[in-house]
Structures are given as C-alpha cells and as structure tokens.
Amino acid sequence: MNNKPFYITTPIYYPSDKLHIGHAYCTVATDAIARYKRQRGFDVYFLTGADEHGQKIERKAKERGVTPQEYVDHIVDGFVSLWKLMDVSYDGFIRTTDPLHVACVQRIFKQLYEQGDIYKDAYEGHYCTPCESFWLERQLKDGCCPDCNRPVELVQEESYYFRLSKYADRLIAHIRKNPDFIQPPSRANEMLQNFLLPGLEDLCVSRTSFQWGVPVDFDEKHVVYVWVDALSNYISALGYGTEDDTLYQKYWPADVQIVGKEIVRFHTIIWPILLMALGQPLPKQVFGHGWLVLDGGKMSKSKGNVVDPVQLCARYGVDALRYFLLREVPFGSDGVFSNETLIYRINNDLANDLGNLLSRTVAMIDKYFGGEIPAPDAINIEVDDSLFSLAARIPSELDARMDTWHIPDAIAEINRLVSACNKYIDVTAPWLLAKTEEGKRRLATVLYNLAECLRVAAILLIPFLTQTPGKIFAQLGTPQDLRDIAAVAFGQGRPGAKVEKGEALFPRIDLEKELAELGAAGAPKEIAPACEIPPIKEEIGYDDFSKVDFRLAKVLACEEVPKAKKLLKLQLAVGGETRTVVSGIKKWYAPTDLVGKTVVLVANLKPATICGVESRGMILCASDEGDLLSVVGPMVELPDGLVVR
Ligand code: ME8
C-alpha cells in the first residue's frame, strides 16, 4: 500500500436523452485507470457527474412541458444506472445543480470580479447553443459553428468578461515547461498553434437571455457561462472554498483529467486560467482521448447512429463490452465501433484464447490429477523457462504501458501471456504426457505452470474486467491472499488447490447468425423518432376535452381503397353500429393485420369524403410523421362501443 492520493476525473455529462457507447468509452477508460491505481495501492478519488445547466436544457425542458430540474433529474437517474450496470467505480458524483456546487461557482465568480479579473461590458457575438460556445466572426466556418457546423445565433447582451488575455503568456510558458500537462503531445501543439499563440480574447462569462444556470449573486439577471460553471465541478466536488475542504486539501491538484478531444480546448485554456486567477495549482495532466466512431462519423443522437450500451451489455455481458472499449480503441486516437469487430474480439480474444485456456487447464487438472493443482516436478528448462520469464516480465511491462495510459497496449501484454500458454499446451502435448508415469511427472509441472499463468493473468485483468477475474479464481480455487497484486509473481500459487469446473467464461457467438439478428446494418436497431418530439400544446379545460367522443371500435373488415396509395378502408363495429372509416396507414398495415383488432375511434368527427369514400370518424395512431407509426388500442380485450376518456 503506498496510500498516495490519486485524483482522476471524467467530464461531467450533459443530460442528453440517452448516453451512447461513446460516452461509455470515456467513463470506462477512466474507471480502468482508477481501478489500476487502486490495485497499486493508491488512495484514489474518481469523480464523475452531470453538467445540468444551459440554454439547451432550458429549451428542451420547455418543449417537453416540464421544469428544467424535472427534466435533468430523470436523465441523471439514467446516468447513475448505466454506470452501475457497467461497474464504474466512481467515488464522487457531482451535479451542477447541487447547492454546494452552485455556491462554489458563485464564490469563484465574485472573487474574480472583486479582484478585477472579471469585468462588465457590452457583448455582441456569435453563440452556438448546441456546443454552448462563443465564436468571433472570423472563427465561423461559412457563418456556422466551426466545431459542429450548425448555425450560430447573434447575441447582443450586457455581459461579464473574464480576462483570459492577462494569463495567456503564463499558460503558454506552463505548457512549454510541462510537456506532460497536455497529453497526447499532439493536442498540446494544437492548443498552442490554434488558440494560444494567435492570441486569446477575453471570454464572455455570463448570459442574460436565459435563466437555467447559476445566478451571479450580486447581479441576478446574469447567469454564469456554463463552461465556467461546469469546469468548477472538479474542485467544488472536493469542497473547495468551504469550511470542510479536507478532500480538496488531500486530492487537488488532479493527477489526470480525462476528456474527449473536442473539449480539450476548454480544459487546457479556460480551466487552467481560471485556476491561475484563483491562485490554485493546475491539474498535473489533461488527457484528450479520441472518439469512438461509426462509419467515419462521431456517434451522436442527431446522426441517428447511436449504439445503446444497455442493449449491448444485455446481449454480450458487461465484461465483453468493457473489454472491447478498452482493447479496441487506441487511447488518444479514434476507434471504430461495429458489431462485427465487437463479436470478433469476444470470439477471438475472450472465448478462444482466454476462455478456452481456462476450461482446458481446469479440465486436465480434473481428469489427470483428481481436481487438485499438482506440485511442479520435472521441469524442462528450455520450454518452461520462456514461459516463466514471460510471466515474470508481464506485470512490469503492463505497468510501463499504464504509466502513459496506453490501456489497449497494457491489455495486449496480458493477452501475450495467454497466447504463450496456449502455445505451451501445443508444444507440451499434455494428452501424450498423460500416457506414461514419467510423462505424468512432467504433466504435473505443465499444469501447475498453466494454472499459475492464469492466476497471474486474472490478477492483471482486475482493473479492466470486473467479473471475469473472480470467475477465473473460482475455477482455479485460488485463495483470497493469492488474488492480490502483491502475489502477482509467478510461482506463489500453492499446489493442492481444488479446481472447480465452471461455465464457459465467454460463450462463442455465431457471427453470421448474430449479425443477421442484429439487422442488415449490423447495429442494434435504435427506435428514434424522425422529428423532434413536438412541444405539448396549450392547456385546455375538461369541457374542451369532453367534446371529443372517443370510443373503442372493433375492425370487422378492411381493404385497400382503389387507386389510393396510402389509404385503407375499415369497417368498424361501434356498440351495435357499423361504420366505415378511411385511414392513411397502408404503408404500415396490410388489411389482414387489422381485422379483429380493437382500436380507438374519434366517433363524433364530422364525416369527410376521402378518395370517393365517406369516412365517419378517425382512428387514433401514434406517429412521428416519419417511419414510426402504430394504431392505438386497449391493452386487454374490451367490448366495442366503450367510451375512452
Ligand atoms: O462535453 N466517443 O458533455 P458530453 C468518445 N458537459 N467519447 C465521446 C463520444 C464518442 N463518440 N461522444 C461523447 C460535455 N464523448 C460537457 C463536459 S466537463 C467540465 C463538461 C465524450 O456529455 C466527450 O468527448 O457532451 C466528453 O468527454 C464526454 O463524452 C461527455 O460529453
């Protein structure tokens, strides 16, 4: 135990409707580092949370007819369940709507104002609401946001400004003197060349055109700019500036702040300058990771190609998804997600290599040694030595990769050991050794070595996979004290431990069958409406509502309307009466799909003649005006004619 504090953070997430696998990537990678450091005896504090303020959220809540707080509460519950599902071991979860955070932001703003680093002025400029970013005229790309290409809004407001320019030289010097501050180094260059060296403008840090933010407490018509609000989370969560700032004293400055590449700019310019102005130390490192992309584009809900981590966990298990995210994406660069590569990784690395090695080893110990790990005996220097030395070397090789957060390379080291074991089985041919007494003495050594390598691999896998190491230990009968990193050295395993055959760690997946099931696109289908969910209409009284006569109606017959592309003609039974109703649902239903079904009819709608057929009423459908449509009906069988209210 070295007990040194280690503070690591993820960005705090925007409450968008659903987190996708790209978000999960960032958090799972951070979790792996946190778990790794804990395993190495550090006193880790891992912070994540939710970034809940801003115009975007205010607008969305309004569209849905709920308060912004109600809107974010619901979504943040979803974040917490996803992190729980994916075994994300955070120590702190900060919400920017927490009163402690709000008070901290207000104190920071006031201090900077009082010391002259924030001043009031008139502002005219361009604002990208989706990115919550201000842009100068010259920074726009064809009049649009240079980051997301969406239109910007011209904003004219009296605002507070933060003197970024005053600190620019100090920041440039800091970046140059501390090559580790921004990682990977390419991102440091990008910040220097694109933003710092051309010169920093002062930053507009308050808004008056919306309310959903932290109010400037000495000038309440202003709310604090969301990025100043959001970035402060990293210290507000530790009690910065409060009476009880024990966590702050212990953990700040952060050892590493993991962020996506598109927000490195905020974390390596605004954030360090804010800290300089407050007289606080800067984080030791900001690491900008790449994106998980689909077909060359960043995942995003608006592109309609989101892949749901909850669905993927349900289908393949948490460890399979964690493994894919951590092994497939080179840390710092972009990685591509496809169902095919995910299944390939599961089959190749997890089922064939690791899973098979365990089941073969346990089965052989069971068969040839009555289920007890044998004591090593007849060593073959040539063959065994290379396995020993690899097993002895791997832990430090892995440490070297993890020192620079090269998680996929660290996992590749463990895989090297697993592959070497599989080759060792081929070379030693245990099934032949089992045939003679002398061979059996040698076989004892071979199986001890295999069990020992598996134990070492399982210990090293602990930071990355949360369920598999425990399963390996259980099958090998590894006692608790030998599951610890302190016991990682090859050869500590005690002969005599009882192995226990278990289920396959990762069942093989039939790729073709699976892809067919997932659909031609190879991605789990997301049901996403074609249009934004429209806002709830203006309130009406019960009197207005009661004017509409909704009834249950049974479809007696249904046919296409001749020469009409979209229409079906339905004969409906409505409490002893038969009616004809025309409905534009031919694209979704064949006539036979509907016969016998009970639907909801607007029974007192004035008759209308559509394509020569008189329609008396209208049946209710839920639709997004795009491809999604369903006729609406009761959840249990009920007689036609019943009133729906
Ligand atoms: O940026 N691949 O929040 P956010 C990899 N609230 N990472 C991805 C990704 C993808 N496809 N999509 C998103 C914000 N991310 C701010 C942060 S911090 C003070 C405020 C990553 O919910 C993204 O790069 O839009 C970012 O690091 C994180 O998810 C949260 O994104």
XYZ file of C-alpha atoms and ligand atoms in Angstrom:
676
model
C 0.000 0.000 0.000
C 1.593 3.338 -0.897
C -1.561 5.261 0.089
C -0.662 8.256 -2.076
C -3.705 10.272 -3.120
C -4.626 9.991 -6.786
C -7.383 12.179 -8.186
C -8.877 11.318 -11.565
C -11.906 12.846 -13.276
C -14.128 12.330 -16.307
C -16.024 15.205 -17.865
C -19.435 15.720 -16.348
C -22.063 14.643 -18.837
C -24.792 16.692 -20.463
C -28.209 15.296 -19.800
C -28.905 14.375 -23.413
C -31.716 11.882 -23.748
C -29.553 8.830 -23.834
C -25.893 8.067 -23.283
C -24.311 6.165 -26.154
C -21.396 3.810 -26.273
C -19.019 6.736 -26.957
C -19.891 8.230 -23.569
C -19.435 4.811 -22.008
C -15.971 4.629 -23.582
C -14.756 7.752 -21.793
C -16.064 6.639 -18.411
C -14.969 3.009 -18.677
C -11.438 4.061 -19.686
C -11.281 6.385 -16.681
C -12.639 3.602 -14.491
C -9.902 1.243 -15.690
C -7.224 3.754 -14.690
C -8.886 4.343 -11.318
C -9.091 0.600 -10.649
C -5.496 0.116 -11.770
C -4.260 2.813 -9.391
C -6.312 1.389 -6.531
C -4.862 -2.037 -7.184
C -1.394 -0.480 -6.964
C -2.200 0.879 -3.519
C -3.085 4.489 -4.363
C -5.755 6.279 -2.407
C -7.921 7.043 -5.425
C -10.710 9.566 -5.771
C -12.603 9.149 -9.051
C -15.086 11.884 -9.873
C -17.811 11.957 -12.495
C -21.168 13.697 -12.664
C -23.689 15.680 -14.641
C -23.494 19.093 -16.292
C -27.062 20.246 -15.924
C -27.310 23.926 -16.774
C -27.595 25.866 -20.024
C -29.904 27.188 -22.666
C -30.080 23.841 -24.464
C -31.543 22.167 -21.401
C -33.878 25.056 -20.651
C -35.261 24.764 -24.200
C -35.619 21.006 -24.124
C -37.447 21.082 -20.804
C -39.809 23.732 -22.146
C -40.543 21.658 -25.249
C -41.481 18.743 -23.020
C -43.580 20.890 -20.694
C -41.520 20.101 -17.582
C -39.241 22.188 -15.395
C -35.517 22.027 -16.218
C -34.911 20.398 -12.840
C -37.513 17.687 -13.534
C -36.016 17.165 -16.969
C -32.451 16.705 -15.691
C -33.409 14.630 -12.621
C -34.933 11.975 -14.798
C -31.947 11.774 -17.136
C -29.328 11.851 -14.411
C -31.036 8.818 -12.811
C -30.329 7.075 -16.116
C -26.607 8.006 -15.951
C -26.317 6.550 -12.486
C -27.949 3.272 -13.549
C -25.736 2.983 -16.608
C -22.564 3.487 -14.576
C -23.822 0.926 -12.099
C -24.541 -1.522 -14.896
C -21.060 -1.011 -16.344
C -19.370 -1.357 -12.932
C -17.991 2.164 -12.962
C -16.362 2.592 -9.554
C -16.652 6.346 -9.066
C -16.114 7.820 -5.609
C -17.897 11.111 -6.177
C -20.815 12.098 -8.393
C -21.243 15.839 -8.753
C -24.335 17.531 -10.176
C -24.014 21.172 -11.148
C -27.446 21.735 -9.633
C -26.148 20.661 -6.181
C -26.458 23.690 -3.852
C -22.837 23.192 -2.748
C -21.656 23.441 -6.329
C -23.849 26.464 -7.058
C -22.495 28.284 -4.010
C -18.924 27.439 -5.018
C -19.403 28.840 -8.541
C -20.912 31.999 -7.088
C -17.950 32.441 -4.751
C -15.472 31.912 -7.583
C -17.270 34.414 -9.821
C -17.422 37.018 -7.062
C -13.764 36.623 -6.130
C -12.685 37.061 -9.742
C -14.946 40.093 -10.119
C -13.659 41.668 -6.929
C -10.039 41.167 -7.914
C -10.697 42.684 -11.346
C -10.276 39.536 -13.460
C -13.953 39.646 -14.377
C -15.431 42.941 -15.648
C -18.734 44.058 -17.171
C -19.068 45.186 -20.801
C -21.455 45.122 -23.763
C -21.222 41.996 -25.868
C -22.043 41.291 -29.442
C -21.003 37.967 -30.847
C -21.984 34.561 -32.108
C -23.171 31.787 -29.882
C -23.541 28.118 -30.726
C -26.178 26.767 -28.371
C -25.589 23.028 -29.041
C -21.871 23.493 -28.167
C -22.500 26.271 -25.623
C -19.574 28.152 -27.265
C -18.920 31.777 -28.200
C -17.254 32.460 -31.542
C -15.772 35.527 -33.172
C -16.893 36.443 -36.681
C -13.509 35.375 -38.086
C -13.708 31.975 -36.406
C -17.004 30.982 -38.064
C -16.960 28.482 -40.929
C -19.346 29.655 -43.662
C -21.229 31.552 -40.990
C -21.652 28.391 -38.874
C -20.056 26.943 -35.726
C -16.563 25.673 -36.663
C -16.978 22.693 -34.285
C -20.370 21.293 -35.240
C -21.230 23.194 -38.441
C -24.615 24.210 -37.074
C -25.958 27.780 -37.368
C -24.949 30.223 -34.643
C -27.064 32.946 -33.063
C -26.065 36.593 -32.977
C -26.114 37.538 -29.313
C -26.202 41.111 -28.023
C -26.118 41.347 -24.275
C -24.505 43.234 -21.477
C -22.130 40.656 -20.092
C -19.333 39.918 -17.727
C -15.930 39.146 -19.232
C -13.039 37.098 -17.947
C -9.525 38.419 -18.636
C -8.153 35.330 -20.354
C -5.679 37.522 -22.227
C -3.970 38.571 -18.990
C -2.904 34.984 -18.259
C -2.114 33.771 -21.780
C 1.669 34.143 -21.545
C 1.798 32.346 -18.208
C -0.214 29.491 -19.660
C 1.988 29.225 -22.753
C 5.046 29.073 -20.503
C 3.407 26.414 -18.330
C 2.565 24.227 -21.322
C 6.095 24.536 -22.684
C 7.703 23.797 -19.333
C 5.437 20.835 -18.524
C 5.260 18.525 -21.510
C 3.027 16.144 -19.544
C 0.399 18.788 -18.868
C -1.479 18.175 -22.125
C -1.412 14.632 -23.465
C -1.072 13.242 -26.063
C 1.519 15.843 -27.193
C -0.298 16.452 -30.497
C -3.115 18.064 -28.520
C -0.693 20.447 -26.812
C 0.558 21.571 -30.203
C -2.968 22.049 -31.428
C -3.805 24.277 -28.453
C -0.667 26.359 -28.864
C -0.902 26.785 -32.629
C -4.646 27.235 -32.999
C -5.596 29.175 -29.894
C -2.838 30.414 -27.621
C -0.181 31.717 -29.997
C -2.637 33.655 -32.249
C -3.723 35.493 -29.058
C -6.566 34.971 -26.613
C -9.598 37.263 -26.478
C -11.302 37.894 -23.159
C -14.127 35.441 -22.589
C -17.771 36.333 -22.137
C -18.734 34.563 -18.908
C -22.339 35.497 -18.237
C -25.649 35.381 -20.076
C -28.923 37.237 -19.578
C -31.079 35.662 -22.293
C -31.997 32.571 -20.259
C -32.287 31.630 -16.621
C -31.285 27.992 -16.240
C -27.846 28.495 -14.785
C -26.008 29.616 -11.672
C -27.159 33.183 -10.942
C -24.447 35.812 -10.455
C -25.399 36.562 -6.869
C -24.507 40.266 -6.986
C -26.269 40.841 -10.333
C -29.116 38.362 -10.533
C -30.197 38.953 -14.098
C -26.992 37.234 -15.200
C -26.280 33.532 -15.085
C -22.717 32.201 -15.148
C -21.467 30.873 -18.506
C -21.967 27.100 -18.495
C -18.315 26.210 -19.031
C -17.172 28.268 -16.035
C -19.951 26.581 -14.077
C -19.125 23.103 -15.406
C -15.337 23.257 -15.068
C -15.605 24.341 -11.441
C -17.138 20.939 -10.654
C -13.690 19.410 -10.370
C -12.996 21.445 -7.240
C -16.497 22.174 -5.938
C -16.945 18.396 -5.550
C -13.958 18.410 -3.183
C -15.377 21.194 -1.034
C -13.091 23.924 -2.406
C -13.564 27.186 -0.529
C -15.855 25.675 2.123
C -15.234 25.104 5.805
C -14.734 21.417 5.174
C -12.230 21.301 2.344
C -10.483 18.145 3.520
C -10.986 16.420 0.184
C -9.669 19.451 -1.682
C -6.580 19.617 0.502
C -5.992 15.927 0.027
C -6.667 15.445 -3.668
C -6.174 18.705 -5.559
C -4.377 19.140 -7.961
C -5.850 16.324 -10.027
C -3.379 13.731 -11.238
C -5.170 13.292 -14.522
C -8.326 14.710 -16.058
C -9.633 12.548 -18.884
C -11.645 14.431 -21.525
C -12.770 13.925 -25.113
C -10.678 15.632 -27.774
C -13.355 18.210 -28.624
C -13.292 19.634 -25.105
C -9.522 19.699 -24.596
C -9.718 23.399 -25.517
C -11.926 24.239 -22.519
C -9.828 22.111 -20.183
C -6.427 23.400 -21.219
C -7.207 27.093 -21.708
C -10.219 28.315 -19.743
C -9.770 25.864 -16.868
C -6.058 26.460 -16.100
C -6.508 30.228 -16.445
C -9.441 30.117 -14.041
C -7.255 28.238 -11.563
C -4.342 30.659 -12.062
C -6.662 33.571 -11.372
C -7.865 31.838 -8.212
C -4.265 31.248 -7.167
C -4.748 27.471 -7.194
C -2.448 24.803 -8.641
C -3.176 23.425 -12.127
C -4.070 19.787 -12.762
C -0.980 17.710 -13.391
C -2.366 16.409 -16.648
C -5.280 16.752 -19.047
C -5.558 13.755 -21.340
C -7.586 14.166 -24.532
C -8.939 10.836 -25.773
C -10.266 10.193 -29.262
C -13.779 9.358 -30.323
C -15.492 6.102 -30.884
C -16.891 6.488 -34.351
C -19.302 4.684 -36.610
C -18.547 4.668 -40.316
C -16.189 7.614 -40.026
C -18.576 9.917 -38.179
C -18.779 10.710 -34.468
C -21.646 8.995 -32.744
C -24.421 11.297 -31.924
C -28.096 11.031 -31.433
C -28.779 13.584 -34.125
C -26.975 11.413 -36.688
C -29.291 8.567 -35.724
C -26.464 6.052 -35.291
C -26.326 5.783 -31.528
C -25.498 2.403 -30.115
C -27.036 1.764 -26.750
C -24.604 0.408 -24.117
C -27.511 -1.014 -22.113
C -28.603 -3.168 -25.055
C -25.029 -4.280 -25.704
C -24.454 -5.216 -22.048
C -27.683 -7.191 -22.019
C -26.622 -9.076 -25.143
C -22.948 -9.758 -24.502
C -22.308 -9.006 -20.837
C -20.564 -6.104 -19.147
C -17.067 -7.540 -19.374
C -17.316 -8.195 -23.108
C -18.282 -4.568 -23.705
C -15.662 -3.215 -21.294
C -13.058 -5.401 -22.987
C -13.992 -4.148 -26.431
C -13.916 -0.493 -25.407
C -10.598 -0.791 -23.608
C -8.821 -3.080 -26.081
C -10.063 -1.841 -29.432
C -9.680 1.912 -29.222
C -6.062 3.140 -29.216
C -6.026 5.511 -26.273
C -5.758 9.043 -27.583
C -6.894 8.192 -31.138
C -10.259 7.469 -32.688
C -11.566 3.902 -32.831
C -14.310 2.414 -34.932
C -17.246 0.571 -33.469
C -19.002 -2.149 -35.381
C -20.897 -5.168 -34.183
C -18.578 -7.304 -36.279
C -15.401 -6.131 -34.524
C -17.092 -6.441 -31.149
C -18.070 -10.052 -31.857
C -14.632 -10.768 -33.323
C -12.978 -9.554 -30.110
C -15.344 -11.622 -27.976
C -14.791 -14.784 -30.026
C -11.087 -14.420 -30.641
C -9.605 -12.874 -27.516
C -12.118 -13.816 -24.863
C -13.768 -17.098 -25.908
C -10.954 -18.790 -27.888
C -7.841 -17.539 -26.146
C -8.690 -16.797 -22.529
C -11.870 -18.839 -22.041
C -10.500 -21.933 -23.740
C -7.235 -21.795 -21.877
C -9.083 -21.800 -18.576
C -11.506 -24.578 -19.478
C -8.764 -26.807 -20.923
C -6.490 -26.271 -17.916
C -9.218 -26.951 -15.379
C -10.493 -29.977 -17.339
C -6.985 -31.504 -17.495
C -6.302 -30.935 -13.792
C -9.640 -32.568 -13.118
C -9.007 -35.515 -15.380
C -5.353 -36.262 -14.630
C -4.955 -35.062 -11.023
C -8.355 -35.569 -9.442
C -9.142 -31.837 -9.487
C -6.115 -30.703 -7.423
C -3.455 -28.408 -8.831
C -0.368 -30.671 -8.881
C 3.045 -29.798 -7.439
C 5.555 -28.969 -10.188
C 8.183 -31.594 -10.626
C 10.001 -32.382 -13.881
C 10.985 -29.014 -15.290
C 12.010 -28.714 -18.918
C 14.407 -25.794 -18.789
C 14.089 -24.852 -22.428
C 10.301 -24.882 -22.722
C 9.343 -23.751 -19.237
C 11.922 -21.011 -18.900
C 10.484 -18.851 -21.626
C 7.025 -19.111 -20.037
C 8.407 -18.303 -16.558
C 10.303 -15.310 -17.793
C 7.337 -14.009 -19.755
C 5.033 -14.385 -16.733
C 7.632 -12.636 -14.588
C 8.090 -9.794 -17.064
C 4.458 -9.088 -17.972
C 3.448 -7.208 -14.770
C 6.168 -4.601 -15.234
C 5.550 -4.384 -18.988
C 1.922 -3.694 -18.179
C 2.923 -1.030 -15.647
C 5.037 0.692 -18.283
C 2.044 0.867 -20.647
C -0.244 2.099 -17.901
C 2.206 4.843 -16.905
C 1.234 6.602 -20.121
C -2.395 5.380 -20.035
C -1.917 3.098 -23.020
C -4.699 0.818 -21.875
C -5.060 -1.288 -25.068
C -1.311 -1.991 -25.044
C -1.472 -2.940 -21.377
C -4.233 -5.452 -22.133
C -2.235 -6.731 -25.097
C 0.533 -7.657 -22.624
C -1.891 -9.893 -20.702
C -3.003 -11.408 -23.989
C 0.623 -12.204 -24.804
C 0.792 -14.365 -21.709
C -2.482 -16.094 -22.586
C -1.309 -16.832 -26.141
C 2.013 -18.121 -24.852
C 0.096 -20.545 -22.611
C -1.981 -21.811 -25.500
C 1.212 -22.416 -27.483
C 2.758 -24.101 -24.447
C -0.111 -26.598 -24.476
C 0.545 -27.351 -28.151
C 4.270 -27.832 -27.542
C 3.991 -29.914 -24.379
C 1.036 -32.027 -25.638
C -0.383 -32.930 -22.208
C -2.600 -35.706 -23.637
C 0.567 -37.574 -24.692
C 2.345 -36.949 -21.397
C -0.613 -38.451 -19.543
C 0.135 -41.828 -21.094
C 3.281 -42.694 -19.077
C 4.341 -42.393 -15.453
C 7.354 -40.245 -16.327
C 5.166 -38.173 -18.623
C 2.751 -37.628 -15.752
C 5.528 -36.143 -13.624
C 6.221 -33.708 -16.389
C 2.480 -33.112 -16.852
C 2.229 -32.025 -13.198
C 4.675 -29.223 -13.952
C 2.912 -28.256 -17.160
C -0.482 -27.967 -15.466
C 0.916 -26.142 -12.441
C 2.510 -23.626 -14.820
C -0.703 -23.130 -16.756
C -2.781 -22.633 -13.604
C -0.171 -20.212 -12.322
C -0.112 -18.150 -15.533
C -3.904 -17.973 -15.469
C -3.793 -16.754 -11.881
C -1.279 -14.051 -12.853
C -3.408 -13.055 -15.871
C -6.536 -12.825 -13.708
C -4.793 -10.522 -11.212
C -3.624 -8.291 -14.036
C -7.107 -8.216 -15.573
C -8.727 -6.855 -12.390
C -8.604 -3.161 -13.401
C -10.168 -3.841 -16.783
C -12.763 -6.584 -16.339
C -14.935 -6.625 -13.267
C -16.445 -10.117 -13.309
C -14.024 -12.362 -15.192
C -11.060 -12.352 -12.776
C -13.332 -13.588 -9.952
C -14.653 -16.364 -12.192
C -11.116 -17.452 -13.089
C -10.044 -17.501 -9.432
C -13.149 -19.507 -8.516
C -12.439 -22.162 -11.153
C -8.779 -22.348 -10.130
C -9.626 -22.472 -6.419
C -7.296 -19.515 -5.807
C -7.283 -18.475 -2.117
C -8.014 -14.799 -1.329
C -4.443 -13.884 -0.432
C -3.214 -15.029 -3.836
C -5.671 -12.824 -5.736
C -3.868 -9.671 -4.745
C -1.351 -7.737 -6.829
C 1.196 -8.399 -4.059
C 1.003 -12.072 -5.080
C 1.372 -11.472 -8.820
C 4.814 -13.064 -9.053
C 4.737 -16.405 -10.856
C 5.261 -19.399 -8.559
C 3.392 -18.260 -5.466
C 0.387 -20.444 -6.285
C 0.081 -23.351 -3.842
C -0.280 -26.881 -5.202
C -3.238 -28.778 -3.792
C -5.811 -26.050 -4.504
C -9.057 -27.635 -5.682
C -10.187 -26.574 -9.131
C -13.869 -26.357 -9.942
C -15.176 -26.639 -13.461
C -17.478 -23.768 -14.279
C -19.394 -22.344 -17.194
C -17.506 -21.093 -20.241
C -16.221 -17.577 -19.455
C -17.393 -16.247 -22.817
C -19.588 -18.469 -24.981
C -18.662 -18.283 -28.670
C -21.036 -16.270 -30.796
C -22.123 -17.417 -34.234
C -21.115 -14.297 -36.148
C -23.365 -14.735 -39.162
C -26.420 -15.621 -37.129
C -25.801 -12.779 -34.740
C -25.309 -10.189 -37.465
C -28.455 -11.378 -39.199
C -30.334 -10.971 -35.938
C -28.934 -7.517 -35.384
C -30.200 -6.464 -38.780
C -28.596 -5.749 -42.125
C -26.971 -2.571 -40.769
C -25.079 -4.686 -38.247
C -26.115 -2.413 -35.405
C -28.822 -2.939 -32.842
C -31.809 -1.020 -34.114
C -32.481 2.186 -32.292
C -36.024 3.407 -32.310
C -35.524 7.098 -32.847
C -38.287 9.458 -33.912
C -37.731 11.152 -37.280
C -38.592 14.540 -35.865
C -38.054 16.312 -32.550
C -40.823 15.407 -30.124
C -43.168 18.402 -30.525
C -43.957 20.548 -27.515
C -47.127 19.806 -25.556
C -49.948 22.006 -26.823
C -51.554 24.804 -24.869
C -53.666 23.695 -21.880
C -57.388 23.031 -22.379
C -60.184 22.675 -19.845
C -62.119 19.446 -19.262
C -65.047 20.978 -21.172
C -62.974 21.165 -24.340
C -61.689 17.630 -23.856
C -65.127 16.180 -23.198
C -66.396 17.455 -26.538
C -64.426 14.702 -28.276
C -66.172 11.315 -28.180
C -63.529 8.585 -28.158
C -64.873 5.004 -28.456
C -63.462 1.535 -28.711
C -64.211 0.039 -32.129
C -63.614 -3.472 -33.491
C -62.283 -3.880 -37.041
C -64.753 -6.156 -38.853
C -63.268 -5.860 -42.322
C -60.501 -3.934 -44.024
C -59.491 -3.377 -47.642
C -57.348 -1.074 -49.757
C -59.007 1.972 -51.307
C -58.655 1.517 -55.096
C -56.218 3.978 -56.730
C -55.188 5.478 -53.383
C -51.529 4.996 -52.421
C -51.889 5.402 -48.688
C -55.450 4.534 -47.722
C -57.180 1.601 -46.099
C -60.964 1.367 -45.690
C -62.067 -0.146 -42.380
C -65.493 -1.468 -41.358
C -65.813 -0.885 -37.632
C -68.274 -2.184 -35.053
C -69.006 0.575 -32.513
C -71.502 -0.554 -29.879
C -74.090 -2.078 -32.215
C -73.441 0.327 -35.083
C -71.253 -0.342 -38.135
C -69.199 2.463 -39.649
C -66.794 2.992 -42.492
C -63.594 4.846 -41.683
C -60.729 5.673 -44.050
C -57.208 5.829 -42.649
C -53.831 6.655 -44.263
C -51.979 3.695 -42.781
C -51.470 1.392 -45.785
C -47.673 1.834 -45.587
C -47.643 0.185 -42.142
C -50.505 -2.343 -42.210
C -51.854 -4.966 -44.586
C -55.671 -5.244 -44.326
C -55.394 -8.674 -42.686
C -53.184 -7.226 -39.903
C -56.108 -5.194 -38.627
C -59.161 -7.429 -38.881
C -60.282 -8.491 -35.392
C -58.259 -5.760 -33.628
C -59.825 -3.195 -31.290
C -58.889 0.424 -31.984
C -59.767 3.871 -30.643
C -62.172 5.884 -32.779
C -62.918 9.617 -32.694
C -66.619 8.885 -33.109
C -68.083 12.387 -33.393
C -65.758 13.819 -36.018
C -67.715 15.337 -38.924
C -67.862 12.878 -41.864
C -65.444 13.595 -44.721
C -65.239 12.110 -48.210
C -61.737 10.845 -48.960
C -60.980 9.441 -52.437
C -64.687 8.961 -53.003
C -65.287 7.070 -49.742
C -67.242 8.662 -46.923
C -65.248 8.311 -43.695
C -67.221 8.592 -40.448
C -64.662 9.240 -37.767
C -60.944 8.708 -37.417
C -58.878 6.007 -35.751
C -56.040 7.067 -33.422
C -52.406 6.343 -34.252
C -49.124 7.298 -32.574
C -46.651 8.546 -35.162
C -43.511 10.618 -35.675
C -44.609 11.795 -39.129
C -41.756 9.656 -40.456
C -41.388 5.856 -40.427
C -42.781 5.165 -36.994
C -46.497 4.526 -36.662
C -48.747 2.322 -34.562
C -52.521 2.126 -34.352
C -53.528 2.665 -30.713
C -55.787 0.225 -28.848
C -56.629 -1.116 -25.354
C -54.093 -3.326 -23.549
C -56.701 -6.011 -22.768
C -59.701 -7.280 -24.744
C -62.698 -4.943 -24.135
C -66.109 -4.694 -25.883
C -66.512 -2.183 -28.719
C -68.571 0.937 -28.080
C -66.922 1.614 -24.664
C -66.182 5.271 -24.004
C -62.467 6.197 -23.818
C -61.792 9.102 -21.525
O -18.833 17.687 -23.224
N -16.543 8.787 -28.435
O -20.501 16.615 -22.070
P -20.929 15.470 -23.104
C -15.790 9.078 -27.357
N -20.735 18.569 -20.394
N -16.141 9.962 -26.416
C -17.292 10.598 -26.574
C -18.147 10.352 -27.674
C -17.717 9.390 -28.632
N -18.439 9.053 -29.679
N -19.237 11.150 -27.539
C -19.074 11.844 -26.391
C -19.611 17.612 -22.295
N -17.907 11.526 -25.825
C -19.566 18.636 -21.177
C -18.330 18.401 -20.351
S -16.717 18.939 -18.307
C -16.479 20.184 -17.273
C -18.137 19.353 -19.227
C -17.297 12.100 -24.612
O -21.996 14.725 -22.391
C -16.974 13.565 -24.834
O -15.797 13.678 -25.592
O -21.212 16.055 -24.424
C -16.816 14.042 -23.430
O -15.513 13.817 -22.973
C -17.804 13.164 -22.644
O -18.201 12.121 -23.529
C -19.025 13.934 -22.175
O -19.633 14.572 -23.262
